[in-house]
XYZ file of C-alpha atoms in Angstrom:
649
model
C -85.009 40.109 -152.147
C -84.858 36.672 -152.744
C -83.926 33.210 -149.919
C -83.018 29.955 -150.780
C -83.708 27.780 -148.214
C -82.548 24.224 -148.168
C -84.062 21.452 -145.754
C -82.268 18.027 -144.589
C -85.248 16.226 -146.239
C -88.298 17.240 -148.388
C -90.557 16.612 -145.992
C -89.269 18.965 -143.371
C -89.181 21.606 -146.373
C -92.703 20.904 -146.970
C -93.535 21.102 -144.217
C -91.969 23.927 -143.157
C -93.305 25.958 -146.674
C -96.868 25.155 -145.528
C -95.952 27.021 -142.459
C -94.096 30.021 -143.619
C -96.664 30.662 -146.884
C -99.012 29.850 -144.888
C -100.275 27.100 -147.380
C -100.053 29.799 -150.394
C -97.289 28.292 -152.478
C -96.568 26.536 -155.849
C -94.761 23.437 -156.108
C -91.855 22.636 -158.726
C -90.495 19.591 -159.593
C -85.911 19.609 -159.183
C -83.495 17.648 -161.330
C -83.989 14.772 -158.580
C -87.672 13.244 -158.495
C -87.717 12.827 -154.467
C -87.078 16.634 -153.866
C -89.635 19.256 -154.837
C -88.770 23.100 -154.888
C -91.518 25.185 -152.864
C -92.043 29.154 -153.902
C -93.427 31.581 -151.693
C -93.127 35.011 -150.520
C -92.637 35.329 -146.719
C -91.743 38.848 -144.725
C -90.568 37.533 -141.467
C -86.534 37.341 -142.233
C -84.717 39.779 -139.489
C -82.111 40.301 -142.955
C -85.602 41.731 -144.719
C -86.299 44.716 -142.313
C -90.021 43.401 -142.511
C -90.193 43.381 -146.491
C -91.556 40.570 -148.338
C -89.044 38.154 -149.328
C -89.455 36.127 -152.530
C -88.490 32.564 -151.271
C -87.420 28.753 -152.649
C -87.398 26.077 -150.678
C -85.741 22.945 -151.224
C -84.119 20.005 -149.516
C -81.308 17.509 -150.023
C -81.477 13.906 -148.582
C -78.875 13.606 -145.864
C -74.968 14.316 -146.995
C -74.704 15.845 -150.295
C -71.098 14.920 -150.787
C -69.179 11.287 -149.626
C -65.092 11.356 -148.836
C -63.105 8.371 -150.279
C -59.770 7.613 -151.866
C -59.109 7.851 -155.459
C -60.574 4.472 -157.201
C -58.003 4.895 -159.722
C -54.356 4.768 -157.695
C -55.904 3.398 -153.702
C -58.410 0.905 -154.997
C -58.962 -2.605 -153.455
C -55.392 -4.416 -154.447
C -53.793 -1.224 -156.311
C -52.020 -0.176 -153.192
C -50.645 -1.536 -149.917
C -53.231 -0.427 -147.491
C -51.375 1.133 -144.710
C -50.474 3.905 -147.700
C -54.682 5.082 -146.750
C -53.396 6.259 -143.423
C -51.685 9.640 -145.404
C -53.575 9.370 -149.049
C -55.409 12.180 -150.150
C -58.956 12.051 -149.849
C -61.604 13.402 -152.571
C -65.182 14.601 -152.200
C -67.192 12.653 -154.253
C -71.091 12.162 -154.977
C -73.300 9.575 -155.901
C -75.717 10.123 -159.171
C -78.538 11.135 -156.986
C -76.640 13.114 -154.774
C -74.778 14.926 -158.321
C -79.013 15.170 -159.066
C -79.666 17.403 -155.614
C -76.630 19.258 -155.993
C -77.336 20.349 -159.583
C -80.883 21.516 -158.024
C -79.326 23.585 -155.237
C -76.791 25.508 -158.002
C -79.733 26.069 -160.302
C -81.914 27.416 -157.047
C -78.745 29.404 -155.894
C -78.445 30.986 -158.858
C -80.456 34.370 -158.341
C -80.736 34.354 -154.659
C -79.299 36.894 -152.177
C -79.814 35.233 -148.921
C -79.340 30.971 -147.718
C -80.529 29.964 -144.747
C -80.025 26.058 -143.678
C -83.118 23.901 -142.159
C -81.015 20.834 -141.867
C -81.190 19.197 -138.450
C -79.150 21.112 -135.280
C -77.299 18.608 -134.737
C -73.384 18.540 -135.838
C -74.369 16.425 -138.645
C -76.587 18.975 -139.379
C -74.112 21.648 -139.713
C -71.852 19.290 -141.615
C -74.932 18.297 -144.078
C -75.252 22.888 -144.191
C -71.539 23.161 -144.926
C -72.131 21.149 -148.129
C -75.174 22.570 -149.221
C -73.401 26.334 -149.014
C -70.377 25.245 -150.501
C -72.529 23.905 -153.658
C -74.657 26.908 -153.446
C -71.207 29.288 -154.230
C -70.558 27.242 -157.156
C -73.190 28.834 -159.098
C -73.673 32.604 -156.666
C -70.547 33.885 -155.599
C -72.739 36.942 -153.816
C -73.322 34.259 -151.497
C -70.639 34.120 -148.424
C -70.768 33.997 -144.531
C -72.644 37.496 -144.526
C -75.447 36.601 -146.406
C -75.742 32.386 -145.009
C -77.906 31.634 -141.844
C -79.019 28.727 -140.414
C -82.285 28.470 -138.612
C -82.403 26.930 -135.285
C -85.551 24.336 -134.732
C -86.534 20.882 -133.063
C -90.199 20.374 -134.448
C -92.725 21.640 -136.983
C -95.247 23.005 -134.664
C -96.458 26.415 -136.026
C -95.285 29.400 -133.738
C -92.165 27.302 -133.252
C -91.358 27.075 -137.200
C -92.199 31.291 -137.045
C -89.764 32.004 -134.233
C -86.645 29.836 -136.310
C -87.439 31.795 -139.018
C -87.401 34.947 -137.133
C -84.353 34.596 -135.309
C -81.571 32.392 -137.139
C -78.534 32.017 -136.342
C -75.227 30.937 -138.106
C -73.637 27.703 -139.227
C -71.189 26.294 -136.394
C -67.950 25.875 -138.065
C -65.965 24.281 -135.517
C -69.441 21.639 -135.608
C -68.607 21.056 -138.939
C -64.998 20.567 -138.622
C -65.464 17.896 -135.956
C -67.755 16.007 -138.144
C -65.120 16.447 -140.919
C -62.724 14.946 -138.649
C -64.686 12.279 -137.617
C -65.210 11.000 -141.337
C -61.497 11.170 -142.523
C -60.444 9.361 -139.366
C -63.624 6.497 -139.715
C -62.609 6.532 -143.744
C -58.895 6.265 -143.142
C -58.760 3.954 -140.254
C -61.506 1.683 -141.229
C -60.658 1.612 -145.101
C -57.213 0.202 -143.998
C -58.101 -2.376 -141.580
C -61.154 -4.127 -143.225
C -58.296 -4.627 -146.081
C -55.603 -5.706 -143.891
C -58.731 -8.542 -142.432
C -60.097 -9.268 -145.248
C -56.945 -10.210 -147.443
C -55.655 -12.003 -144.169
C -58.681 -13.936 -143.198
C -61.597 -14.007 -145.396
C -60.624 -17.058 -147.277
C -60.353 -19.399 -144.088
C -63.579 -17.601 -142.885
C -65.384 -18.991 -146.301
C -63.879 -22.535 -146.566
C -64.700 -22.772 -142.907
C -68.592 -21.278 -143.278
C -68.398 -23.450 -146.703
C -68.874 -20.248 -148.599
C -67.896 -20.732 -151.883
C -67.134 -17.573 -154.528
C -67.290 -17.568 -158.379
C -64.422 -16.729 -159.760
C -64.474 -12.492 -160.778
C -67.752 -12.170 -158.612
C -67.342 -9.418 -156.348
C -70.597 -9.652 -154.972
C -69.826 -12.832 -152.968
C -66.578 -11.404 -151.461
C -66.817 -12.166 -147.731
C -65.924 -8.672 -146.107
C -64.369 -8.620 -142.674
C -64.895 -5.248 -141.667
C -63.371 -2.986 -139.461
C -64.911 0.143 -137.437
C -63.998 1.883 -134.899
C -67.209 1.613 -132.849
C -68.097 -1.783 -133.866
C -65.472 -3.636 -132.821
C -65.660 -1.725 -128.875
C -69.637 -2.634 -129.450
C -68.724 -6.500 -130.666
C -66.757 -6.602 -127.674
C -69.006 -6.060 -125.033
C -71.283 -8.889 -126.146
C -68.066 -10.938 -126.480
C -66.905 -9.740 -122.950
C -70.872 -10.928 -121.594
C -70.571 -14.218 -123.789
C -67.373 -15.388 -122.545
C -67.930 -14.363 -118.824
C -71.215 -16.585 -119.166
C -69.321 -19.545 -120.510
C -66.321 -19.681 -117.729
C -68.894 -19.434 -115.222
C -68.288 -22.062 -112.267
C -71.350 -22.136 -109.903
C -70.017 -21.573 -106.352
C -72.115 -22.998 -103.210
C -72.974 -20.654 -100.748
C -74.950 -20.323 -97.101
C -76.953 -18.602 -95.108
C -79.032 -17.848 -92.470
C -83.078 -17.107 -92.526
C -85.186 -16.402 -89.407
C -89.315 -16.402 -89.632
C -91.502 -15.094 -87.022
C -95.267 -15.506 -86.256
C -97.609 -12.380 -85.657
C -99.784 -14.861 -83.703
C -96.334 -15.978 -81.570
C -95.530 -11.949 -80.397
C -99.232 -11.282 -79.751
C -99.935 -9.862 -83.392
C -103.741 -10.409 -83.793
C -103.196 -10.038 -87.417
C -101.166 -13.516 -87.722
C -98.567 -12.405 -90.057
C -95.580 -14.603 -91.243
C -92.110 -12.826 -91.812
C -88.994 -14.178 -93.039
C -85.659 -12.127 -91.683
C -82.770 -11.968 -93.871
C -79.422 -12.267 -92.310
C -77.342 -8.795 -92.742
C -74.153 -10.727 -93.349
C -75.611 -11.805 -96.896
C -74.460 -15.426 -98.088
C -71.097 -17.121 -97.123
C -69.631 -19.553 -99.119
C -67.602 -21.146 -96.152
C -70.281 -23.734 -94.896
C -68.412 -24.475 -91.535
C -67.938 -20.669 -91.270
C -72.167 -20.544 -91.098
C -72.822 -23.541 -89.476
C -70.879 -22.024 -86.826
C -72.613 -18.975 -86.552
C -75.996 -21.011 -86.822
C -74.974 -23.795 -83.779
C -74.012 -20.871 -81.550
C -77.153 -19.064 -81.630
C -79.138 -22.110 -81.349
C -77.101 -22.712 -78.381
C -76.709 -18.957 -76.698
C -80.305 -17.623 -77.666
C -82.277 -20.586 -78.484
C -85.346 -19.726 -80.434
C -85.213 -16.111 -78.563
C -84.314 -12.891 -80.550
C -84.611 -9.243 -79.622
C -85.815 -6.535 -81.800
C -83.277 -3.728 -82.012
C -84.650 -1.441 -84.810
C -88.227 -0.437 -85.875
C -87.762 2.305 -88.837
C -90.709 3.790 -90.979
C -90.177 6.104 -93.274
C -91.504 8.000 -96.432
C -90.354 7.076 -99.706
C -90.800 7.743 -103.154
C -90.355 6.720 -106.614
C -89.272 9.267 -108.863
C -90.865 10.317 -112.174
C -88.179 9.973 -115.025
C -86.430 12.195 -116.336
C -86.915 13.874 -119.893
C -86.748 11.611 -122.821
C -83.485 11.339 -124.508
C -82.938 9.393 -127.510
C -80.940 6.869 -125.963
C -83.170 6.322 -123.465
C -85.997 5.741 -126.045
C -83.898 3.600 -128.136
C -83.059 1.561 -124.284
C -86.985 1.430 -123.267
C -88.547 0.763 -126.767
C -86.519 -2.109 -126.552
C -87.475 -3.067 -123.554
C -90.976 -2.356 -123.306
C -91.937 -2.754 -126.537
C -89.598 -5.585 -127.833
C -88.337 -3.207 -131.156
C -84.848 -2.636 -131.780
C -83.028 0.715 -131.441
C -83.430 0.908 -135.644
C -86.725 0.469 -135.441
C -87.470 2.646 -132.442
C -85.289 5.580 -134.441
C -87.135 5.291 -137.478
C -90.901 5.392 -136.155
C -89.649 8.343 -134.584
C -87.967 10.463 -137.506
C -91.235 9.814 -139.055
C -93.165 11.155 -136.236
C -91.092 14.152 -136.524
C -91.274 14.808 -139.953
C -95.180 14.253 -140.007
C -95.246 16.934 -137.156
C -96.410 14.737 -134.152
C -93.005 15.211 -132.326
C -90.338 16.692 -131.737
C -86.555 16.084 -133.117
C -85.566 12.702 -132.022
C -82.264 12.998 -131.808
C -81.188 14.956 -128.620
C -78.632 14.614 -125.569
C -80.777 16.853 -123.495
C -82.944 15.776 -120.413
C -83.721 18.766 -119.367
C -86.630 21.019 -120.280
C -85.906 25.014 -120.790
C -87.779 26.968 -117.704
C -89.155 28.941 -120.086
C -90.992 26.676 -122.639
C -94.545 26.226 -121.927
C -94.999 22.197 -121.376
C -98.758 22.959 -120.110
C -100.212 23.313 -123.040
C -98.568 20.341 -124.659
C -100.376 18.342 -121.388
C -103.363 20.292 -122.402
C -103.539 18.682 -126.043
C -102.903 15.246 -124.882
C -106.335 16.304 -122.273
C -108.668 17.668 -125.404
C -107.770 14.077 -127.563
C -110.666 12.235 -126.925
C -110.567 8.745 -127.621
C -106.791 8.044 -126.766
C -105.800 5.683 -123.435
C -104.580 8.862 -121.881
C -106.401 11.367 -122.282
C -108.217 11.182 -119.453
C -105.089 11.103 -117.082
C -103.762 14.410 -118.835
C -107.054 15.661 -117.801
C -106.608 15.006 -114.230
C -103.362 16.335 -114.473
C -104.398 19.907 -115.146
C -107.890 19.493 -113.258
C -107.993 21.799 -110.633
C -110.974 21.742 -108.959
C -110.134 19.508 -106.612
C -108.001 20.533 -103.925
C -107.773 16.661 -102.763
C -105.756 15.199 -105.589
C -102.699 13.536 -104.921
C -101.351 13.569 -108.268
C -101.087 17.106 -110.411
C -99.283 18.963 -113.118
C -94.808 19.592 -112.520
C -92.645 20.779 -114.191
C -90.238 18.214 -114.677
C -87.444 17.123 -113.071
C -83.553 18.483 -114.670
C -80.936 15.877 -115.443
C -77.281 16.568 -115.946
C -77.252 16.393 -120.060
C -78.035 19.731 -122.174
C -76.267 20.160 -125.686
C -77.749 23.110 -126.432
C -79.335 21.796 -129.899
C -82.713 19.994 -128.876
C -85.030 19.755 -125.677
C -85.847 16.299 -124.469
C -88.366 13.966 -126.679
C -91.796 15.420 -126.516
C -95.138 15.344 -127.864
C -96.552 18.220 -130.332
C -99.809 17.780 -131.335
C -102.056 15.120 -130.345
C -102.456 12.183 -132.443
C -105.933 12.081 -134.490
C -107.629 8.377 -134.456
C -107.103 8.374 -138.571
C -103.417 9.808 -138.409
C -101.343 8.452 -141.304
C -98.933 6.176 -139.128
C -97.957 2.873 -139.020
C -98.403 0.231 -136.001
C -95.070 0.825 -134.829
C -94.771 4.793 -135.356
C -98.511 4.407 -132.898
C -96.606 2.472 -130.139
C -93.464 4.538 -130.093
C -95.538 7.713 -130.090
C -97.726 6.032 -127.236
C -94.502 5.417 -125.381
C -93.186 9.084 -125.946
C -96.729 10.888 -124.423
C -96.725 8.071 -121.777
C -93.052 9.275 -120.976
C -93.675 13.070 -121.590
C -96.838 12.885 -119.039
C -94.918 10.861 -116.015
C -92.490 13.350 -116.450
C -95.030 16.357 -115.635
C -96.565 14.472 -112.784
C -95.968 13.914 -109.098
C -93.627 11.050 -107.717
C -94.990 8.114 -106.931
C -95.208 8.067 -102.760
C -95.188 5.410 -100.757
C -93.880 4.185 -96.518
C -91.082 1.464 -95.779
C -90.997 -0.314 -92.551
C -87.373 -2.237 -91.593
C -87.754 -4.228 -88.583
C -84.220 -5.383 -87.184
C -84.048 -8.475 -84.811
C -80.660 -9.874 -83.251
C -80.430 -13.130 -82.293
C -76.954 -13.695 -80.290
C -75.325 -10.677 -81.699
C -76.399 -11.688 -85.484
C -78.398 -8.648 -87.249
C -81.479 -9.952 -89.305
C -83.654 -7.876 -91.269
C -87.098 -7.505 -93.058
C -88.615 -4.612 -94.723
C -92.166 -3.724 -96.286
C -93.525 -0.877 -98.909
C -96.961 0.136 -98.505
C -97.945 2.609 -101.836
C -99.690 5.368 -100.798
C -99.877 7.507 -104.184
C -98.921 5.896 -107.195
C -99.291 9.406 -109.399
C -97.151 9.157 -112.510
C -97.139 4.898 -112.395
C -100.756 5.206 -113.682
C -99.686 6.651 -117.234
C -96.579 4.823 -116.981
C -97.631 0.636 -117.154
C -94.015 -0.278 -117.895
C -92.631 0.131 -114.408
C -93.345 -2.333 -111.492
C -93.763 -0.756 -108.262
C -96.113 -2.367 -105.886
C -97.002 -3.338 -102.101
C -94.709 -5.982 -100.405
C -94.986 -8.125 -97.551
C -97.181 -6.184 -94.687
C -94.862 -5.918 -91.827
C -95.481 -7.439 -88.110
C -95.817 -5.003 -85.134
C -93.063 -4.851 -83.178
C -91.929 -2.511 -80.323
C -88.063 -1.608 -79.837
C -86.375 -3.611 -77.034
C -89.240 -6.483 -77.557
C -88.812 -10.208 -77.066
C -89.561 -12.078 -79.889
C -90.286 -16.038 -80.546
C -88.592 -17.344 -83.384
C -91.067 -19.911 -85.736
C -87.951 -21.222 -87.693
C -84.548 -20.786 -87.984
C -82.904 -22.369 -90.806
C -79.334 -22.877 -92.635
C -80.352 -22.763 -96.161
C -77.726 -22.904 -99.378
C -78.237 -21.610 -103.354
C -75.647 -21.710 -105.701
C -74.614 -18.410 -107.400
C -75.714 -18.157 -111.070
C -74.385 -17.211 -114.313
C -75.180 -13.814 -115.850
C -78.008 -13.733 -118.823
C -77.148 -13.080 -122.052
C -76.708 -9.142 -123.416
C -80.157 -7.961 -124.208
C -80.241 -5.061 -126.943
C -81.493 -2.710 -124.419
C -77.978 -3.070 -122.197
C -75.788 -3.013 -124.881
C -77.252 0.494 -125.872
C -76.507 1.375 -122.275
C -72.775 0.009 -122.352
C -72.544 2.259 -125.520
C -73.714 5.402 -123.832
C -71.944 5.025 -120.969
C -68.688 4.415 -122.610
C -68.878 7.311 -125.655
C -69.628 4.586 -128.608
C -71.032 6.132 -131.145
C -74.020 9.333 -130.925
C -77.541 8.874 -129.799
C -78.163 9.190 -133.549
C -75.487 6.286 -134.627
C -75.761 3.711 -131.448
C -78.500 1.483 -133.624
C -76.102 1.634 -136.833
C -73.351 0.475 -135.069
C -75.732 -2.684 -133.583
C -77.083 -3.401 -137.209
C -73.613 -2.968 -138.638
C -72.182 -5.971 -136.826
C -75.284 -8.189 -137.338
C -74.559 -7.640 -141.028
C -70.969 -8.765 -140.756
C -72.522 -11.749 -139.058
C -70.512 -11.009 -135.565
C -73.524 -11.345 -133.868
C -76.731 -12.623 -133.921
C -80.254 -12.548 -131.870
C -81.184 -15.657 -130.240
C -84.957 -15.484 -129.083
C -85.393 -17.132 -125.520
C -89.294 -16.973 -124.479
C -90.268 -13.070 -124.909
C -87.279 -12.054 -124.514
C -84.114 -11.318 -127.074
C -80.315 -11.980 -126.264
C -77.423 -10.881 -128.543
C -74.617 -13.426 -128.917
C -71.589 -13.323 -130.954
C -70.722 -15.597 -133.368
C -67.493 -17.810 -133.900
C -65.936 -14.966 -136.050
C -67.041 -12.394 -133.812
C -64.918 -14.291 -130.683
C -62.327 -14.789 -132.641
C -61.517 -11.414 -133.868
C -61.873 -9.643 -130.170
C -59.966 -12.759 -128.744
C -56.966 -12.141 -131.899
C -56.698 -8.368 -131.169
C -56.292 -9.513 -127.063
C -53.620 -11.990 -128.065
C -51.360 -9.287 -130.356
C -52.173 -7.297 -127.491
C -54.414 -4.715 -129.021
C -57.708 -5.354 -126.573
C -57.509 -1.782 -125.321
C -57.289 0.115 -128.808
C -60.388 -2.053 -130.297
C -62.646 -4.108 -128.335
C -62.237 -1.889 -125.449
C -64.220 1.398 -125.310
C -61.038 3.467 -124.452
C -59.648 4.469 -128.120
C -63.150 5.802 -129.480
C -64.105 7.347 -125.917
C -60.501 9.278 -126.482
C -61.763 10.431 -129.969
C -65.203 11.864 -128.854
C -63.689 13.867 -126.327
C -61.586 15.572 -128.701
C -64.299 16.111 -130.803
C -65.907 17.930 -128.383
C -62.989 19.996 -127.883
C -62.745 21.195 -131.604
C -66.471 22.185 -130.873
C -64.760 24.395 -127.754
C -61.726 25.525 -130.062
C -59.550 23.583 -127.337
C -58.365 21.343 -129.958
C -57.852 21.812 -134.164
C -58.660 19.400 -136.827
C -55.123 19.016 -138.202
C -53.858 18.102 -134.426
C -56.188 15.291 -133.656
C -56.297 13.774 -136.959
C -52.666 13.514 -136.629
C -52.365 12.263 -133.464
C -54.780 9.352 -133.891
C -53.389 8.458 -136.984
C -50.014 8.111 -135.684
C -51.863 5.813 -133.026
C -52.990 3.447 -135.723
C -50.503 2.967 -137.690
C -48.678 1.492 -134.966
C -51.741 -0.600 -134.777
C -51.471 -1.070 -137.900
C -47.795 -2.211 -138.182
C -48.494 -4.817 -134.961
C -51.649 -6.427 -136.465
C -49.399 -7.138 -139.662
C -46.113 -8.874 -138.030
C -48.984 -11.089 -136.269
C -51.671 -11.982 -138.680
C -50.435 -15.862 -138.479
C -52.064 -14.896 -134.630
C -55.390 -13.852 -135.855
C -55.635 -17.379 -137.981
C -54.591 -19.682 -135.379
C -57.467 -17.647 -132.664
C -59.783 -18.500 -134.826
C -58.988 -22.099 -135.641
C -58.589 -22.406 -131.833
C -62.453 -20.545 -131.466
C -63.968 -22.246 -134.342
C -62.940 -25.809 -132.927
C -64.006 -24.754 -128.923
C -67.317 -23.311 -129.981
C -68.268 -26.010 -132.812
């Protein structure tokens, strides 16, 4: 009996051939020089009633097919564009994809079973879907009985086993979504970076001073058009904008400080009391309130609440890649693209798992001890020792120990949460920024599988003439999973006086003080991938695509202010959120509402709620009244962003 199996990259299939052959293979060169064909003979396949199978295994390198228009009749100035919204679309494949496919026909060829190893994601399944249907081009034996997909989210040994063991099979409606996705993103964004371009690319030159030889393509300016970068574009716009019509209002309020040494404290402690009512911005409204308590209660004020209580700082949650691409730029200053791509390569060299997963919650049933246990046996690494502790149970008075982690509310059934594998040897093969994002992902896997942080609040409450003041302390008492985890801040305040309910106390100072309120800082990288999440732009996979996309098209840019990095948009990025507001379109594109509408019915042609055919229609018939708008106002677009380019110059 004889398996093709076909990886999403060679190094997963290498990988994953060690594994399975248990390091007894050959290696072949294909018809493309990145992918290598691995033979082996393997007798774990359920399909095999434990016989030995004879097995090739081979990869592709992401898609193996592309979807456009036909060059020929919708080129670039052969037709009007709003014709892409019905044309028919064509697979089509670049000369190194043509070079993989040729390899997976000849491979096909002689094989009675094909089981997928691309990632389980729905790209994944998309990326299998091709691979099959190139497979039948050459084996027509091959069809939905004899085509599995194995189910995996890293390359650790027993795990690779147990995928091979137990596959399962392609998710159609997975791969229908993602096909739905593309022909909208192709159709819609085809359409409208030619409707921009041909209306504004020439005053965008002559006013950046671009100049373009004449028949040189290369130098064409491109405004383009996507569906998640334009809602992306606009919340740095929406930031920018609300930072630049800030006004600066003037506001009061009251403070109150008390002596320790004035109450009969022996330990002498100073606290300020923050008025409950917050800050006023009617200055005869709190001078008011100030003259009549100076006047009823004098420098007299009772104490009307003394609350202590336990509280604690919770652990994180499991590591999603969101929340990696969020923290890694944060804590370590490196974009989301540069966060995602240390840690495919950590996956494929085995040292974690898949990086690209929804899910913060672990499975009760997977064994996260012994992943702890060989973080505790690396010697040499900055955490080792804490691992250690973790499982160390020989001493019963420990505050911190081994948990399981905490659950979230996200599980999508593909991937668990961002984890460790195997521990990372001092001479691994990694680069300086694959070592700090794999620092950050044991650092986060190890705080998850420790005890909260624990620690006691005191609130004191005073009144003084009816007017509530307050001051509160934090005394840490067991900082636990904040020793692995140097990122976050959580330390010991002010000590608090003591006080007795019901007692008098002697006011130090009392004093009307005024601020001003102030502006909100520029989008950092980190909140914009938040915004995204929140608001269903783009996948965890795609959110740092969708960033470096509009950097490209120069409508934004990262301005460097001390340590930190702020995203601002450019004159061309105002004005083309600004033009769609004035023709009335903010909603459809730099609003989050249009694209959130599309991922949900996405997810409901994963749930067979919803069919390919329906929701392609229905969006399309969305845009091209979009479509038909943006063209009786494109004179709009040009005078936005003369008006822009002149406010912001």
């Amino acid at each position: 009996m004889k398996v093709l199996c076909v990886a999403e990259k060679n190094s997963i299939a290498k990988a994953v051939s060690n594994i399975l052959s248990g390091g007894q293979l050959r290696v072949n060169n294909s018809t493309y020089k990145y992918v290598k064909n691995y033979e082996f003979t393997f007798n774990g396949f359920p399909f095999a009633n434990n016989g030995s199978c004879e097995v090739t295994m081979t990869s592709v390198a992401g898609h193996l097919t592309s979807i456009d228009f036909d060059g020929a009749r919708y080129g670039w100035g052969k037709c009007n564009p709003a014709e892409l919204f019905d044309a028919g679309v064509v697979n089509s494949k670049s000369k190194d994809q043509e070079q993989i496919a040729q390899n997976i026909r000849n491979e096909a060829r002689d094989k009675d079973y094909l089981i997928i190893w691309t990632d389980c994601d729905r790209e994944g399944e998309y990326i299998g879907w091709e691979i099959y249907e190139e497979a039948r081009k050459s084996n027509s034996r091959l069809n939905d009985h004899t085509l599995y997909r194995a189910v995996f989210s890293h390359l650790e040994r027993n795990h690779v086993l147990q995928a091979a063991r137990n596959p399962n099979k392609l998710d159609k409606r997975a791969v229908q979504a993602v096909g739905t996705r593309m022909e909208l993103d192709l159709r819609t964004g085809v359409s409208f970076t030619r409707l921009l371009t041909d209306t504004m690319a020439k005053k965008v030159q002559n006013a950046m001073g671009i100049t373009q030889r004449q028949g040189s393509k290369n130098e064409r300016l491109v405004i383009s058009y996507g569906p998640c970068q334009f809602p992306t574009l606009g919340f740095v716009v929406d930031r920018f904008e609300r930072i630049r019509n800030f006004k600066k209002e003037e506001f009061w309020n009251i403070q109150l400080t008390i002596r320790g040494e004035d109450q009969g404290d022996p330990t002498g402690i100073t606290t300020v009391f923050q008025w409950e009512r917050g800050h006023l911005f009617d200055r005869l409204a709190v001078l008011t309130f100030y003259e009549m308590c100076l006047e009823l209660a004098g420098n007299k004020a009772k104490v009307v609440n003394v609350k202590s209580k336990a509280t604690n700082k919770w652990r994180p949650l499991p590591l999603t890649t969101v929340e990696l691409q969020k923290n890694c730029s944060r804590y370590l200053k490196m974009n989301a693209k540069q966060s995602l791509a240390a840690a495919e390569k950590l996956y494929q060299k085995g040292f974690i798992s898949y990086p690209r997963t929804e899910t913060d919650t672990f499975p009760q049933a997977m064994d996260l001890k012994s992943l702890v246990e060989k973080q505790a046996q690396s010697d040499g690494s900055a955490w080792s020792s804490y691992a250690r502790d973790l499982l160390d149970e020989s001493n019963p008075n420990r505050t911190n120990k081994y948990r399981f982690p905490r659950s979230g509310s996200h599980d999508d059934k593909a991937h668990p949460p961002i984890h460790p594998v195997i521990a990372l040897g001092a001479n691994a093969n990694i680069d300086a920024s694959e070592r700090r994002v794999y620092e950050y992902v044991v650092r986060h896997f190890l705080a998850c599988c420790s005890e909260d942080a624990r620690g006691h609040t005191t609130t004191i409450s005073l009144n003084w003439n009816n007017e509530i003041f307050n001051a509160s302390g934090l005394v840490i008492l067991e900082r636990n999973w904040l020793d692995v985890y140097p990122w976050m801040k959580w330390e010991n305040s002010k000590v608090m006086p003591k006080l007795d309910m019901n007692q008098e106390v002697t006011i130090f100072k009392a004093e009307m003080k005024s601020g001003f309120t102030s502006p909100p800082k520029p989008m950092t990288e980190s909140e914009l991938i938040m915004l995204m999440d929140a608001n269903g732009i783009g996948t965890d996979a795609t959110i740092a695509e969708h960033i470096e996309k509009i950097k490209a098209r120069n409508y934004i840019k990262s301005d460097k202010v001390g340590k930190e990095s702020y995203l601002n948009p450019t004159v061309l990025g105002v004005a083309l959120v600004r033009g769609f507001e004035t023709i009335g379109l903010e909603d459809s594109f730099s609003k989050p509402f249009q694209r959130r509408e599309m991922e949900d019915d996405l997810k409901k042609i994963c749930d067979g709620s919803l069919t390919k055919d329906v929701v392609i229609h229905d969006i399309i018939d969305k845009y091209k009244g979009y479509y038909h708008r943006t063209t009786q106002n494109k004179g709009a677009l040009l005078q936005v962003y003369d008006r822009v380019k002149n406010s912001l110059s």
